[in-house]
Short mmCIF file of C-alpha atoms in Angstrom, two decimals:
data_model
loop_
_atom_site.label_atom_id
_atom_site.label_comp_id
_atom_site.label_asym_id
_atom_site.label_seq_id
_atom_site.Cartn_x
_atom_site.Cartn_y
_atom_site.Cartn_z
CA UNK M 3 146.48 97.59 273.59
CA UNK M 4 144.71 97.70 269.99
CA UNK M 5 143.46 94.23 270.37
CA UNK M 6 139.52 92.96 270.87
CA UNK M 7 139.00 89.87 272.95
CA UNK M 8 135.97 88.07 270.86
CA UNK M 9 133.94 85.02 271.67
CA UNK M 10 134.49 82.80 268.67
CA UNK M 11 130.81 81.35 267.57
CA UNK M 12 132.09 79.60 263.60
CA UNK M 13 135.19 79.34 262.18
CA UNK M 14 136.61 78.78 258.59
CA UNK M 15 138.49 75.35 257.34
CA UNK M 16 140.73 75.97 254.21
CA UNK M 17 142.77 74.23 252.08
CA UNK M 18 145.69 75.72 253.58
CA UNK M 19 144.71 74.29 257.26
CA UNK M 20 144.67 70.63 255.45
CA UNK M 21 148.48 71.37 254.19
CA UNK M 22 149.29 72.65 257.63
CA UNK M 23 148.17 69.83 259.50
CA UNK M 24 150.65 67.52 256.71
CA UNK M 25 153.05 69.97 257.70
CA UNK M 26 153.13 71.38 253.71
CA UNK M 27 152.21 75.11 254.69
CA UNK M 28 155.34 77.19 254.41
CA UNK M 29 153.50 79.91 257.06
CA UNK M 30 153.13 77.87 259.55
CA UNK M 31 154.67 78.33 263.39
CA UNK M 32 156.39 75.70 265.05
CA UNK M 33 153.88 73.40 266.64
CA UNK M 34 152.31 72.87 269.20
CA UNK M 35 150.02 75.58 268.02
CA UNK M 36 146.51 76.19 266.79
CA UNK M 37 145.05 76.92 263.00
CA UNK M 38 142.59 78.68 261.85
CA UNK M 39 142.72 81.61 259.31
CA UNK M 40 139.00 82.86 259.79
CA UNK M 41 136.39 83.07 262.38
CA UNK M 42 133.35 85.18 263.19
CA UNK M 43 131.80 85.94 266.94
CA UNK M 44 131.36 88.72 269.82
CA UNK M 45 133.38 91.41 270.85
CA UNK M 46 133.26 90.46 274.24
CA UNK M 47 136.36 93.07 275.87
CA UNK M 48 138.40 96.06 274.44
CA UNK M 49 142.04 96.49 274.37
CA UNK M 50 143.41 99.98 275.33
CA UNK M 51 143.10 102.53 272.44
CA UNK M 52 140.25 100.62 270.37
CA UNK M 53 138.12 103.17 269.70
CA UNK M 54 135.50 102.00 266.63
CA UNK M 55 134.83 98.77 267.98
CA UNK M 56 132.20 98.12 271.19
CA UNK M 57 131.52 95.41 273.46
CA UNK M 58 129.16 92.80 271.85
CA UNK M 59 129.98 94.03 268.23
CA UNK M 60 129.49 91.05 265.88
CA UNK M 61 133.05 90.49 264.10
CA UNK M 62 134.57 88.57 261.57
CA UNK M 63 137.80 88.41 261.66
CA UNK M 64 141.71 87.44 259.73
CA UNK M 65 144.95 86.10 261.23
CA UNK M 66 147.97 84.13 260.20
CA UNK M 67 146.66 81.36 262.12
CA UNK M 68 144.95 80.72 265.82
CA UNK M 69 141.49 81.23 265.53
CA UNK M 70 140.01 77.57 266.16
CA UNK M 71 139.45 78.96 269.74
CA UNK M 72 136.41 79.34 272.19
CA UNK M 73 138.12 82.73 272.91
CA UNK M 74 140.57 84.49 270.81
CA UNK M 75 142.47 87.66 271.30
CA UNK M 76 142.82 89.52 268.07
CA UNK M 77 144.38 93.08 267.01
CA UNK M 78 141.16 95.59 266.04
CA UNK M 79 141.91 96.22 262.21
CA UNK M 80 142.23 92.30 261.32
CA UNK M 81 138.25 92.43 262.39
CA UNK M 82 135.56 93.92 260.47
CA UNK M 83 132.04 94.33 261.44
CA UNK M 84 129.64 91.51 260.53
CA UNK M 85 126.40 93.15 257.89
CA UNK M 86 122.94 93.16 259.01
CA UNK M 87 121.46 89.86 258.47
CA UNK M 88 124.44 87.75 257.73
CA UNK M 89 124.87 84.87 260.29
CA UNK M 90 128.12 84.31 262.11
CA UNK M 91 128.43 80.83 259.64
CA UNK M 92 128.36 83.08 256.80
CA UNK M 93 130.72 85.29 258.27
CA UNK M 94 133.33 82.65 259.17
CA UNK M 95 132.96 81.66 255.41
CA UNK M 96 133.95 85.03 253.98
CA UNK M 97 137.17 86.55 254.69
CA UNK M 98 139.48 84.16 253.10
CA UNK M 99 137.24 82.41 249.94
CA UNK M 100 135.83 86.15 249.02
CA UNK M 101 138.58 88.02 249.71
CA UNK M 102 141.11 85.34 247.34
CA UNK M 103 138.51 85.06 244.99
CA UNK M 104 138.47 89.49 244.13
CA UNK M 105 141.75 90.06 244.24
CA UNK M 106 142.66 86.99 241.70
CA UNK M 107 140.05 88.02 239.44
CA UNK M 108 140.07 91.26 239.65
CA UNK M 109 143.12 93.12 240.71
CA UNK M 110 145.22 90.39 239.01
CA UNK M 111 142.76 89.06 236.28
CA UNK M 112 141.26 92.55 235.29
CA UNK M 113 138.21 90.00 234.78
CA UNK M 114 135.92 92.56 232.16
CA UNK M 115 132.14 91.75 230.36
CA UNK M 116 132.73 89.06 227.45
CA UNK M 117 135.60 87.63 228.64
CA UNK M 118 135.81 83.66 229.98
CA UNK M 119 137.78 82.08 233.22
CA UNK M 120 138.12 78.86 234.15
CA UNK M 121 137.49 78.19 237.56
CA UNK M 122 139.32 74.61 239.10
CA UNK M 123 137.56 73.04 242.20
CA UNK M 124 134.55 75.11 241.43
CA UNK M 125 132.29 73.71 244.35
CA UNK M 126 134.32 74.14 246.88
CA UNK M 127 134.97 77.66 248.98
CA UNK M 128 137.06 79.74 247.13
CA UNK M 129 135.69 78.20 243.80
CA UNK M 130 132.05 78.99 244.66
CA UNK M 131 133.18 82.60 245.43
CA UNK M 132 134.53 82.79 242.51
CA UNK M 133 131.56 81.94 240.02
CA UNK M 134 129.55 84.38 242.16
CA UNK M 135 132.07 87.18 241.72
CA UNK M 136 132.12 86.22 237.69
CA UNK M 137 128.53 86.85 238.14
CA UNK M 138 128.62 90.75 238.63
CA UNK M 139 130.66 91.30 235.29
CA UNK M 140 128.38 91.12 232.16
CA UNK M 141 128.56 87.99 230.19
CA UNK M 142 131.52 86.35 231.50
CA UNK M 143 131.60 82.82 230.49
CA UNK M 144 132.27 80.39 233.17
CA UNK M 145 134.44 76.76 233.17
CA UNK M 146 134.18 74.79 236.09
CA UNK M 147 135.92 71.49 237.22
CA UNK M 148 134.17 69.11 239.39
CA UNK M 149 133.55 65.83 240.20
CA UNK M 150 130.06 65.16 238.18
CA UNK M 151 127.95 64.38 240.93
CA UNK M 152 128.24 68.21 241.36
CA UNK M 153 127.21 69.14 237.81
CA UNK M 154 124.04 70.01 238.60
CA UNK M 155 124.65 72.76 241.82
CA UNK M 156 127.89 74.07 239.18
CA UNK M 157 125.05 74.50 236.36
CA UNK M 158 122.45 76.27 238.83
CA UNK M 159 125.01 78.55 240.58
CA UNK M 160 126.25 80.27 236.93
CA UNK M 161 129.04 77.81 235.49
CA UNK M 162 128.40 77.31 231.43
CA UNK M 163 130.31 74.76 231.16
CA UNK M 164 131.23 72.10 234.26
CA UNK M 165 133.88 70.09 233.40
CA UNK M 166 134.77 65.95 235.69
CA UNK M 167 137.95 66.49 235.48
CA UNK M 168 138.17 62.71 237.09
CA UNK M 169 136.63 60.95 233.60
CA UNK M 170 138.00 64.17 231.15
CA UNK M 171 140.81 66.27 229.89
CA UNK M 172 139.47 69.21 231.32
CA UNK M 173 142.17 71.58 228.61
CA UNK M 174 140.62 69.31 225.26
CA UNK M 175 136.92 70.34 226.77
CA UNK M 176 137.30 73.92 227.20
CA UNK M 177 138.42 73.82 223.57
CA UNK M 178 135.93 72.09 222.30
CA UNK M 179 133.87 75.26 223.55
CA UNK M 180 136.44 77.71 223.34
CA UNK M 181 138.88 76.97 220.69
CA UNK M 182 141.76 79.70 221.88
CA UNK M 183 141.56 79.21 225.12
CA UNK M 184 140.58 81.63 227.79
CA UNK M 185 141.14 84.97 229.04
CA UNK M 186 141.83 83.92 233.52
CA UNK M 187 142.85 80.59 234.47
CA UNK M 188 142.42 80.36 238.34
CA UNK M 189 144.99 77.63 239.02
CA UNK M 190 144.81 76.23 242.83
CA UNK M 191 146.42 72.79 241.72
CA UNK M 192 150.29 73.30 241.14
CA UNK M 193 152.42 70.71 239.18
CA UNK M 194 151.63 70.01 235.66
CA UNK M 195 148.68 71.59 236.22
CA UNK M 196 149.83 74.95 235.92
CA UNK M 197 151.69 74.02 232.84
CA UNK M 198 148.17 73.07 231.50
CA UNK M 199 146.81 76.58 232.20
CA UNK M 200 149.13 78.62 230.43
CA UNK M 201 148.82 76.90 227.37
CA UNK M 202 144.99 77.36 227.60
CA UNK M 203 145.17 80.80 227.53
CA UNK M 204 144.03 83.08 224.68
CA UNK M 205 147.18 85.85 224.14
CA UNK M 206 146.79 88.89 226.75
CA UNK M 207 145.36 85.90 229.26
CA UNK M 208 146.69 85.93 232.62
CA UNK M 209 147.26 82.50 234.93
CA UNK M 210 147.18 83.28 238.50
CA UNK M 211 148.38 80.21 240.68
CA UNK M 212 147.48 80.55 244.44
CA UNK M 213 147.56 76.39 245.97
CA UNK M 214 149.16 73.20 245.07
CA UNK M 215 146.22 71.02 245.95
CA UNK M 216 148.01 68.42 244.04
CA UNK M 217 150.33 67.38 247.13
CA UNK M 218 147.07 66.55 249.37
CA UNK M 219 146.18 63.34 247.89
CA UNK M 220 145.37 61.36 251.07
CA UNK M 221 145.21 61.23 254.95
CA UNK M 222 148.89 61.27 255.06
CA UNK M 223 151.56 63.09 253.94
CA UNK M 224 152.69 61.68 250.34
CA UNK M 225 156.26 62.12 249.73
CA UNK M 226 155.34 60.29 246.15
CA UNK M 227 153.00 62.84 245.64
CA UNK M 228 155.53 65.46 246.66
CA UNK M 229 158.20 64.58 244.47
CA UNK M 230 155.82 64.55 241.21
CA UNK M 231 154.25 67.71 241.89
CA UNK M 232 157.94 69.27 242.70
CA UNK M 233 159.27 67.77 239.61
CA UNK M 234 156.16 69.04 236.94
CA UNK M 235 156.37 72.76 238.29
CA UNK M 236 155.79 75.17 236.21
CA UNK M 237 158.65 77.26 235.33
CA UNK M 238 159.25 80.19 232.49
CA UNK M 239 161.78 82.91 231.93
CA UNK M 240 160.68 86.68 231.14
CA UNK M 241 162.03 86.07 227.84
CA UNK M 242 159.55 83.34 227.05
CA UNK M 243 156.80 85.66 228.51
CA UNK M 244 157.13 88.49 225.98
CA UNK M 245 157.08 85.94 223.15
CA UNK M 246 153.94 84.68 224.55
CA UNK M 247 151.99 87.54 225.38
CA UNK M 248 150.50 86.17 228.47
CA UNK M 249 150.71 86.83 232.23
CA UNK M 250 151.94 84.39 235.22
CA UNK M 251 150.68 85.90 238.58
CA UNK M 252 150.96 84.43 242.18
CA UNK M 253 149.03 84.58 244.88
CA UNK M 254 148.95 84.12 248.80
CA UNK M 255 146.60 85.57 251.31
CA UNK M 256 148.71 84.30 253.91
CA UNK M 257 151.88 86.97 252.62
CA UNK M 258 149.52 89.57 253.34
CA UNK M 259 148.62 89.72 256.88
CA UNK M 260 150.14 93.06 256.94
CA UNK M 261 148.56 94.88 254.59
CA UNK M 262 145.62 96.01 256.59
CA UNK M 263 144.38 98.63 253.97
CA UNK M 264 144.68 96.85 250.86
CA UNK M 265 142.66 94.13 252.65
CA UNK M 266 140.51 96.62 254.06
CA UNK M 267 139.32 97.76 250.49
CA UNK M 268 138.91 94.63 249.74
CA UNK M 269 136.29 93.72 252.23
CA UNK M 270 134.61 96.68 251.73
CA UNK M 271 134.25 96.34 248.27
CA UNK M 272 133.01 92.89 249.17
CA UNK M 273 130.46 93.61 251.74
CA UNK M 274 128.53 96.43 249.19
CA UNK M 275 128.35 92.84 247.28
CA UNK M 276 126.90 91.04 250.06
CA UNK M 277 124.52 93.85 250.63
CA UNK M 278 123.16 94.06 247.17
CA UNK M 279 122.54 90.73 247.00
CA UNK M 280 124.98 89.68 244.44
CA UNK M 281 126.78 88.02 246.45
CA UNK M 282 126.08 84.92 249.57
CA UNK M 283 128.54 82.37 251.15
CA UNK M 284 127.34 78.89 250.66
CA UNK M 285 127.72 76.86 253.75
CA UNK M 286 128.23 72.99 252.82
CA UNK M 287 128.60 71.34 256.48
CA UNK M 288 128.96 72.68 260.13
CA UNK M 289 130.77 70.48 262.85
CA UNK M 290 131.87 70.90 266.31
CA UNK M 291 135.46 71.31 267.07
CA UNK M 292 136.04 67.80 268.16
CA UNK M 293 134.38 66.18 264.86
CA UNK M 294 137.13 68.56 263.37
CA UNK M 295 139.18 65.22 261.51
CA UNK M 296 136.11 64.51 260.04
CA UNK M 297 135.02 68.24 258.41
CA UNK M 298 138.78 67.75 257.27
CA UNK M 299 137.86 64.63 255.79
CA UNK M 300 135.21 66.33 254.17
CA UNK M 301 136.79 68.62 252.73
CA UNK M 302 140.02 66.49 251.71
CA UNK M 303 138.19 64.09 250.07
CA UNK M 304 136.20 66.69 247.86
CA UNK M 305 132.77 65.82 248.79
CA UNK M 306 131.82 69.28 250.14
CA UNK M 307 129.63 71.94 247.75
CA UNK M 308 130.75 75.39 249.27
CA UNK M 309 132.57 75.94 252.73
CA UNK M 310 133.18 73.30 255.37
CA UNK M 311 132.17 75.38 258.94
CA UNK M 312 133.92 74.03 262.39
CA UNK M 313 132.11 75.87 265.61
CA UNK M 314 132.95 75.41 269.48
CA UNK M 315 130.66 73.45 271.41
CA UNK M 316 127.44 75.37 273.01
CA UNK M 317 128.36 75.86 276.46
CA UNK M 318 127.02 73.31 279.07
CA UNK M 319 125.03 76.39 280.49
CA UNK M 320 123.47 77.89 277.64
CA UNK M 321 122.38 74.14 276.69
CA UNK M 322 120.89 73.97 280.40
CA UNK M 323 118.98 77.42 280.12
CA UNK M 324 117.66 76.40 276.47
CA UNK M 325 116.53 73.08 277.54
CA UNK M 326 114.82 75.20 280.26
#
């Protein structure tokens, strides 16, 4: 009762999946068990009691985990209906990036015209969300860090100022432009990064951490890696906070699978975005579930520009009948 059976056709990879399969994701169930945060496909069967929902409704949809699936079963109001002209790739890109992307710049960063974030991994999912969002608020000024092969795609999406954080000190940079600092500092790295980002910001700035990217640093899990990024946390008192004038926030999409209506506004809030046009999910890569180390690879190894796509093998049949 309540749920939708839907035929999965595209599903999300995120940064929390690569932690998860290292075993670093503190949501995760007891394995054996199956990831996936995001996908997008066909209602295919109702659930007693699902009323605003029909059979072959396109859906994207939002779970805890358990949605890198041919078929997955999946209460109604973690689904919402797929816009006119959006494909289901596009749709399996959205939920998590977008919906992480608003509520860190908006709810928590008030993000207003004039004001400047800085934006770390800017190519990848959430990041490339995130300039786009920046986008609809009048002349916010935009720091990116990427690798500078992707300099170019940064520059042409809306980032002012891309920043290789590989060959730079991305904090010196942004000061070179922006002397006090600036207003949001998205912060998905953890460590001494997020010591980094609240001394960049001007006073009234806010620092909202949501990843610590910094443990993922190869095919394995690091305990090196762990232990250094453990060690540099970030870590103030409310004392020091009112001295400084600034704001520490913290953020997990995964903490909220609950809170349907906050989502809810969210996406809809979102989708009038997609619909105007201000807003498009850029697909880097597609690959089949069983290529699925390698779209990890992709994605681990920071090579990707926007979101890394996984979708189920076409059905021997429907390869028959299209051959045909």
């Amino acid at each position: 009762p309540g749920e939708l059976s839907v035929r999965v056709r595209a599903c999300g990879l995120n940064f929390a999946d690569l932690l998860a399969r290292q075993g670093l994701y503190e949501r995760q169930p007891p394995p054996p068990y199956c990831p996936g945060m995001e996908c997008a496909g066909t209602v295919s069967a109702l659930g007693d009691g699902v009323r605003d929902r029909q059979v072959g409704d396109r859906v994207m949809v939002l779970a805890r985990s358990g949605l890198w699936q041919e078929v997955v079963n999946v209460p109604a109001a973690q689904t919402w209906l797929i816009p006119e002209g959006m494909s289901f790739e596009e749709a399996a890109a959205f939920p998590v990036n977008y919906i992480t992307a608003y509520m860190i710049l908006f709810d928590f960063g008030n993000l207003r015209p004039n004001q400047s974030v800085l934006i770390h991994m800017a190519a990848g999912g959430v990041g490339t969300a995130a300039v786009q969002l920046c986008k609809t608020v009048e002349n916010v000024t935009v720091f990116g860090t990427a690798s500078a092969s992707k300099h170019d795609a940064l520059k042409e999406s809306g980032v002012a100022h891309p920043i290789d954080y590989r060959t730079m000190d991305y904090a010196e940079e942004v000061r070179k432009v922006s002397p006090k600092g600036v207003d949001i500092v998205m912060d998905p790295l953890g460590g001494s990064d997020t010591s980094k980002a609240f001394h960049l910001l001007k006073p009234m700035g806010k620092l909202i951490t949501y990843g610590v990217s910094n443990l993922i640093t190869g095919q394995k899990k690091n305990l090196m890696a762990m232990a250094k990024t453990w060690w540099n946390q970030f870590s103030i008192n409310a004392l020091q906070l009112l001295h400084h004038n600034k704001a520490v926030c913290g953020y997990n999409l995964g903490n909220m699978d609950e809170e349907y209506e906050l989502i809810g506004g969210v996406i809809t809030k979102l989708m009038n975005l997609y619909k105007q046009g201000k807003i498009k999910p850029k697909i880097d890569s597609v690959w089949p579930f069983e290529q699925v180390a390698d779209a990890m690879r992709q994605m681990q190894e920071k090579k990707n520009i926007g979101k890394v796509i996984l979708v189920p093998e076409v059905p021997k049949e429907e390869a028959k009948k299209e051959e045909n």
